[in-house]
């Protein structure tokens, strides 16, 4: 496996966006047109940091299942507020498709996967991939659209954090957080259309940080527009489970839940049916 770090801007540094690729090269026995589906992972962290538990371990889980895997390290606040992280994701998706032959990627089978606030980023690109913001940045709308969206305990709506934390809208929008039009723009279920890609959603009913109603409302919106989706709500488990195994438990035994850890297998089975 090759591991590459690709800057998305001229400068690379703290808070600057870059893409890490985990690439499985073509072997002599592979067919000439060897291409794999791909999954781009967007780590969570509430737009204030990026969680390492939700980056490389997730990418390697998909690589082990036979996908080309990527991790997007997107721009962070306060210097790089919305829409910069959204545009980072669009640029990364464009790049994966532009280098699909070199990286042995099937350009028609590129999914985005994320959790928590990164899940908001994933859902945003899945829902607003045809935004003029993308073309204004010199990028292709069509190349920015994910072919599938994987959403784990994802933020979908403004104001859905529990008290005691800086509101999600404030962390994403900064001083513009009270702008009603911008708040609408990051309340994603209202923008779902039949153009959304199929989605795989999972959540836990006990999540007190990002309530399960985020996933339920997104599923309802997808259903209303006849967009295929699969939803799993596990009864137990707190926020931030990642793989829900010892690889990502951070020393906390409550983060190891075999029932929830099934989500990776359930998701790859879903992708297999979707992309057969």
Short mmCIF file of C-alpha atoms in Angstrom, two decimals:
data_model
loop_
_atom_site.label_atom_id
_atom_site.label_comp_id
_atom_site.label_asym_id
_atom_site.label_seq_id
_atom_site.Cartn_x
_atom_site.Cartn_y
_atom_site.Cartn_z
CA UNK A 1 0.00 0.00 0.00
CA UNK A 2 1.22 3.48 -0.89
CA UNK A 3 0.48 6.38 1.47
CA UNK A 4 0.55 9.85 -0.09
CA UNK A 5 -0.03 13.31 1.40
CA UNK A 6 -1.35 15.76 -1.19
CA UNK A 7 -1.74 19.45 -0.29
CA UNK A 8 -4.92 21.11 -1.51
CA UNK A 9 -3.30 24.54 -1.38
CA UNK A 10 0.18 25.82 -2.18
CA UNK A 11 1.09 26.01 1.49
CA UNK A 12 0.84 23.09 3.91
CA UNK A 13 0.62 23.82 7.61
CA UNK A 14 -1.59 23.70 10.67
CA UNK A 15 -5.23 24.19 9.70
CA UNK A 16 -4.42 24.01 5.98
CA UNK A 17 -6.25 21.37 3.92
CA UNK A 18 -4.61 18.26 2.54
CA UNK A 19 -5.59 14.79 1.40
CA UNK A 20 -3.96 11.54 2.55
CA UNK A 21 -4.33 8.61 0.16
CA UNK A 22 -4.06 4.92 1.10
CA UNK A 23 -3.64 3.26 -2.28
CA UNK A 24 -3.65 -0.41 -3.19
CA UNK A 25 -1.56 -0.73 -6.33
CA UNK A 26 -2.39 -2.94 -9.27
CA UNK A 27 -0.78 -6.38 -8.98
CA UNK A 28 0.48 -8.49 -11.94
CA UNK A 29 -2.52 -10.82 -11.70
CA UNK A 30 -5.04 -7.97 -11.72
CA UNK A 31 -6.93 -7.16 -14.93
CA UNK A 32 -5.68 -4.34 -17.17
CA UNK A 33 -8.64 -2.13 -16.26
CA UNK A 34 -8.11 -2.61 -12.49
CA UNK A 35 -10.12 0.02 -10.65
CA UNK A 36 -11.51 0.05 -7.11
CA UNK A 37 -14.32 1.96 -5.48
CA UNK A 38 -13.09 4.68 -3.14
CA UNK A 39 -14.09 6.12 0.21
CA UNK A 40 -13.01 9.59 1.34
CA UNK A 41 -13.13 10.00 5.12
CA UNK A 42 -13.69 13.41 6.78
CA UNK A 43 -12.65 13.36 10.47
CA UNK A 44 -14.88 14.96 13.07
CA UNK A 45 -13.99 17.53 15.69
CA UNK A 46 -16.67 20.20 15.63
CA UNK A 47 -14.69 22.35 13.16
CA UNK A 48 -12.23 23.16 15.99
CA UNK A 49 -9.90 20.16 15.59
CA UNK A 50 -9.69 16.88 13.68
CA UNK A 51 -10.10 13.62 15.57
CA UNK A 52 -7.28 11.14 14.78
CA UNK A 53 -9.54 8.26 15.91
CA UNK A 54 -11.91 9.14 13.08
CA UNK A 55 -9.25 9.51 10.40
CA UNK A 56 -6.67 6.84 9.56
CA UNK A 57 -8.38 3.96 11.47
CA UNK A 58 -11.57 4.49 9.47
CA UNK A 59 -9.67 4.75 6.17
CA UNK A 60 -7.72 1.57 6.90
CA UNK A 61 -10.96 -0.29 7.72
CA UNK A 62 -12.29 0.56 4.26
CA UNK A 63 -8.93 -0.26 2.66
CA UNK A 64 -9.05 -3.68 4.34
CA UNK A 65 -12.49 -4.17 2.76
CA UNK A 66 -11.05 -3.58 -0.72
CA UNK A 67 -11.47 0.15 -1.33
CA UNK A 68 -9.03 2.89 -2.18
CA UNK A 69 -9.20 5.09 0.90
CA UNK A 70 -8.57 8.76 1.53
CA UNK A 71 -8.66 11.10 4.52
CA UNK A 72 -9.50 14.77 4.01
CA UNK A 73 -7.88 17.07 6.56
CA UNK A 74 -10.06 20.11 5.92
CA UNK A 75 -9.67 23.73 6.99
CA UNK A 76 -10.40 24.61 10.60
CA UNK A 77 -11.80 27.67 12.33
CA UNK A 78 -11.32 30.41 13.34
CA UNK A 79 -9.27 31.42 10.31
CA UNK A 80 -11.07 29.25 7.75
CA UNK A 81 -14.81 29.42 8.35
CA UNK A 82 -17.65 28.15 6.17
CA UNK A 83 -17.70 27.75 3.20
CA UNK A 84 -13.95 26.91 3.16
CA UNK A 85 -14.26 23.35 4.59
CA UNK A 86 -17.08 22.67 2.11
CA UNK A 87 -14.87 23.85 -0.75
CA UNK A 88 -11.97 21.72 0.55
CA UNK A 89 -14.24 18.67 0.23
CA UNK A 90 -15.30 19.67 -3.29
CA UNK A 91 -11.65 20.16 -4.31
CA UNK A 92 -10.66 16.77 -2.86
CA UNK A 93 -13.47 15.00 -4.71
CA UNK A 94 -12.45 16.74 -7.95
CA UNK A 95 -8.84 15.67 -7.39
CA UNK A 96 -9.70 12.01 -6.77
CA UNK A 97 -11.65 11.85 -10.01
CA UNK A 98 -9.02 13.76 -12.00
CA UNK A 99 -6.33 11.30 -10.84
CA UNK A 100 -8.61 8.25 -10.93
CA UNK A 101 -6.53 6.39 -13.52
CA UNK A 102 -3.25 7.02 -11.70
CA UNK A 103 -4.76 5.99 -8.35
CA UNK A 104 -6.73 2.99 -9.74
CA UNK A 105 -10.07 4.50 -8.69
CA UNK A 106 -13.39 3.91 -10.40
CA UNK A 107 -14.53 7.54 -10.84
CA UNK A 108 -18.18 6.47 -10.73
CA UNK A 109 -17.78 4.81 -7.31
CA UNK A 110 -16.47 7.44 -4.91
CA UNK A 111 -18.15 7.72 -1.51
CA UNK A 112 -17.72 10.21 1.32
CA UNK A 113 -17.75 8.95 4.90
CA UNK A 114 -17.83 10.92 8.12
CA UNK A 115 -19.15 11.37 11.57
CA UNK A 116 -20.32 14.16 13.87
CA UNK A 117 -19.42 17.60 12.45
CA UNK A 118 -17.49 15.97 9.61
CA UNK A 119 -20.74 14.22 8.82
CA UNK A 120 -22.24 17.67 8.31
CA UNK A 121 -19.50 18.33 5.76
CA UNK A 122 -20.26 15.05 3.99
CA UNK A 123 -23.99 15.72 3.94
CA UNK A 124 -23.38 19.27 2.78
CA UNK A 125 -21.48 18.14 -0.32
CA UNK A 126 -24.03 15.40 -1.00
CA UNK A 127 -26.87 17.91 -0.80
CA UNK A 128 -25.28 21.09 -2.17
CA UNK A 129 -22.88 19.62 -4.73
CA UNK A 130 -24.45 21.77 -7.47
CA UNK A 131 -23.86 25.00 -5.51
CA UNK A 132 -22.47 27.96 -7.52
CA UNK A 133 -19.84 28.30 -4.77
CA UNK A 134 -18.10 25.30 -6.29
CA UNK A 135 -17.99 26.64 -9.85
CA UNK A 136 -16.94 30.06 -8.55
CA UNK A 137 -13.94 28.31 -6.98
CA UNK A 138 -12.99 26.93 -10.40
CA UNK A 139 -14.17 23.38 -9.63
CA UNK A 140 -16.55 20.98 -11.33
CA UNK A 141 -19.95 20.43 -9.70
CA UNK A 142 -20.28 16.98 -11.28
CA UNK A 143 -16.85 15.86 -10.04
CA UNK A 144 -17.68 17.18 -6.57
CA UNK A 145 -20.81 15.03 -6.19
CA UNK A 146 -20.24 11.89 -4.08
CA UNK A 147 -21.65 8.66 -5.48
CA UNK A 148 -22.64 7.61 -1.96
CA UNK A 149 -22.79 9.27 1.44
CA UNK A 150 -21.86 7.48 4.69
CA UNK A 151 -23.04 9.34 7.79
CA UNK A 152 -22.24 8.25 11.32
CA UNK A 153 -23.77 10.18 14.26
CA UNK A 154 -23.69 13.19 11.97
CA UNK A 155 -24.72 16.78 12.63
CA UNK A 156 -27.41 17.70 10.10
CA UNK A 157 -29.11 20.69 11.67
CA UNK A 158 -28.15 23.90 13.45
CA UNK A 159 -28.62 24.14 17.19
CA UNK A 160 -28.44 20.39 17.75
CA UNK A 161 -25.57 20.37 20.28
CA UNK A 162 -26.31 19.94 23.95
CA UNK A 163 -25.87 22.91 26.28
CA UNK A 164 -22.46 23.53 27.79
CA UNK A 165 -20.68 23.67 24.45
CA UNK A 166 -20.22 26.46 21.96
CA UNK A 167 -23.18 26.15 19.55
CA UNK A 168 -22.39 24.28 16.35
CA UNK A 169 -23.48 27.21 14.18
CA UNK A 170 -21.05 29.49 16.04
CA UNK A 171 -18.15 27.10 15.51
CA UNK A 172 -18.92 26.77 11.81
CA UNK A 173 -19.93 30.35 10.96
CA UNK A 174 -18.11 32.45 13.59
CA UNK A 175 -19.38 36.02 13.80
CA UNK A 176 -21.95 35.27 11.08
CA UNK A 177 -23.71 32.63 13.20
CA UNK A 178 -26.76 34.80 13.78
CA UNK A 179 -27.33 35.41 10.07
CA UNK A 180 -30.67 33.63 9.46
CA UNK A 181 -29.89 32.88 5.81
CA UNK A 182 -26.55 31.29 6.65
CA UNK A 183 -28.16 29.25 9.42
CA UNK A 184 -30.67 27.96 6.90
CA UNK A 185 -27.81 27.10 4.54
CA UNK A 186 -26.28 24.71 7.08
CA UNK A 187 -29.63 23.13 8.05
CA UNK A 188 -29.18 20.37 5.51
CA UNK A 189 -32.37 18.24 5.44
CA UNK A 190 -34.32 21.18 4.02
CA UNK A 191 -32.11 21.07 0.90
CA UNK A 192 -32.42 17.37 0.09
CA UNK A 193 -33.68 16.67 -3.44
CA UNK A 194 -33.89 13.69 -5.76
CA UNK A 195 -30.33 14.63 -6.86
CA UNK A 196 -28.86 13.50 -3.53
CA UNK A 197 -26.71 10.36 -3.74
CA UNK A 198 -27.77 7.22 -1.82
CA UNK A 199 -26.92 7.35 1.87
CA UNK A 200 -25.93 4.99 4.68
CA UNK A 201 -26.70 6.43 8.13
CA UNK A 202 -25.98 5.11 11.59
CA UNK A 203 -26.45 6.56 15.06
CA UNK A 204 -26.97 5.47 18.65
CA UNK A 205 -30.17 6.24 20.53
CA UNK A 206 -28.16 7.25 23.61
CA UNK A 207 -26.07 9.93 21.85
CA UNK A 208 -26.34 13.06 24.01
CA UNK A 209 -23.96 15.23 21.96
CA UNK A 210 -25.56 14.90 18.53
CA UNK A 211 -29.09 13.61 19.13
CA UNK A 212 -30.37 10.78 16.96
CA UNK A 213 -33.08 13.07 15.55
CA UNK A 214 -30.37 14.45 13.23
CA UNK A 215 -30.17 11.12 11.38
CA UNK A 216 -33.91 10.54 11.64
CA UNK A 217 -34.70 13.86 10.06
CA UNK A 218 -32.21 13.30 7.25
CA UNK A 219 -33.66 9.84 6.60
CA UNK A 220 -37.14 11.36 6.49
CA UNK A 221 -35.98 13.96 3.95
CA UNK A 222 -34.31 11.30 1.79
CA UNK A 223 -37.44 9.17 1.91
CA UNK A 224 -39.63 12.10 0.91
CA UNK A 225 -37.53 12.56 -2.24
CA UNK A 226 -37.21 8.81 -2.97
CA UNK A 227 -33.44 8.79 -2.47
CA UNK A 228 -32.27 5.28 -1.51
CA UNK A 229 -30.89 5.01 2.02
CA UNK A 230 -30.14 2.55 4.80
CA UNK A 231 -30.47 3.62 8.45
CA UNK A 232 -29.24 1.82 11.58
CA UNK A 233 -30.03 3.10 15.08
CA UNK A 234 -28.20 1.12 17.74
CA UNK A 235 -29.81 1.26 21.21
CA UNK A 236 -26.60 1.68 23.24
CA UNK A 237 -23.52 3.84 22.89
CA UNK A 238 -22.36 7.38 23.49
CA UNK A 239 -21.13 9.91 20.97
CA UNK A 240 -17.88 9.47 19.06
CA UNK A 241 -17.64 5.68 18.86
CA UNK A 242 -15.72 5.66 15.55
CA UNK A 243 -15.04 1.94 14.87
CA UNK A 244 -16.50 1.03 18.29
CA UNK A 245 -13.59 -1.35 18.89
CA UNK A 246 -10.27 -1.29 20.76
CA UNK A 247 -8.53 0.39 17.82
CA UNK A 248 -10.49 3.59 18.51
CA UNK A 249 -11.60 3.26 22.16
CA UNK A 250 -9.11 5.86 23.47
CA UNK A 251 -8.71 3.72 26.60
CA UNK A 252 -12.41 3.92 27.43
CA UNK A 253 -14.11 0.49 27.67
CA UNK A 254 -17.49 2.14 27.07
CA UNK A 255 -16.29 2.88 23.53
CA UNK A 256 -16.06 -0.84 22.70
CA UNK A 257 -19.45 -2.10 21.53
CA UNK A 258 -19.39 -5.16 19.24
CA UNK A 259 -22.98 -4.58 18.16
CA UNK A 260 -22.14 -1.07 16.94
CA UNK A 261 -18.82 -2.19 15.43
CA UNK A 262 -20.89 -4.05 12.85
CA UNK A 263 -21.52 -0.76 11.07
CA UNK A 264 -18.39 -1.15 8.89
CA UNK A 265 -19.49 -4.57 7.63
CA UNK A 266 -23.07 -3.38 7.17
CA UNK A 267 -21.81 -0.37 5.23
CA UNK A 268 -19.49 -2.31 2.91
CA UNK A 269 -22.30 -4.78 2.21
CA UNK A 270 -24.53 -1.82 1.34
CA UNK A 271 -21.87 -0.36 -0.95
CA UNK A 272 -21.46 -3.77 -2.60
CA UNK A 273 -25.18 -3.91 -3.39
CA UNK A 274 -25.21 -0.28 -4.53
CA UNK A 275 -22.20 -0.64 -6.83
CA UNK A 276 -22.68 -4.19 -8.09
#
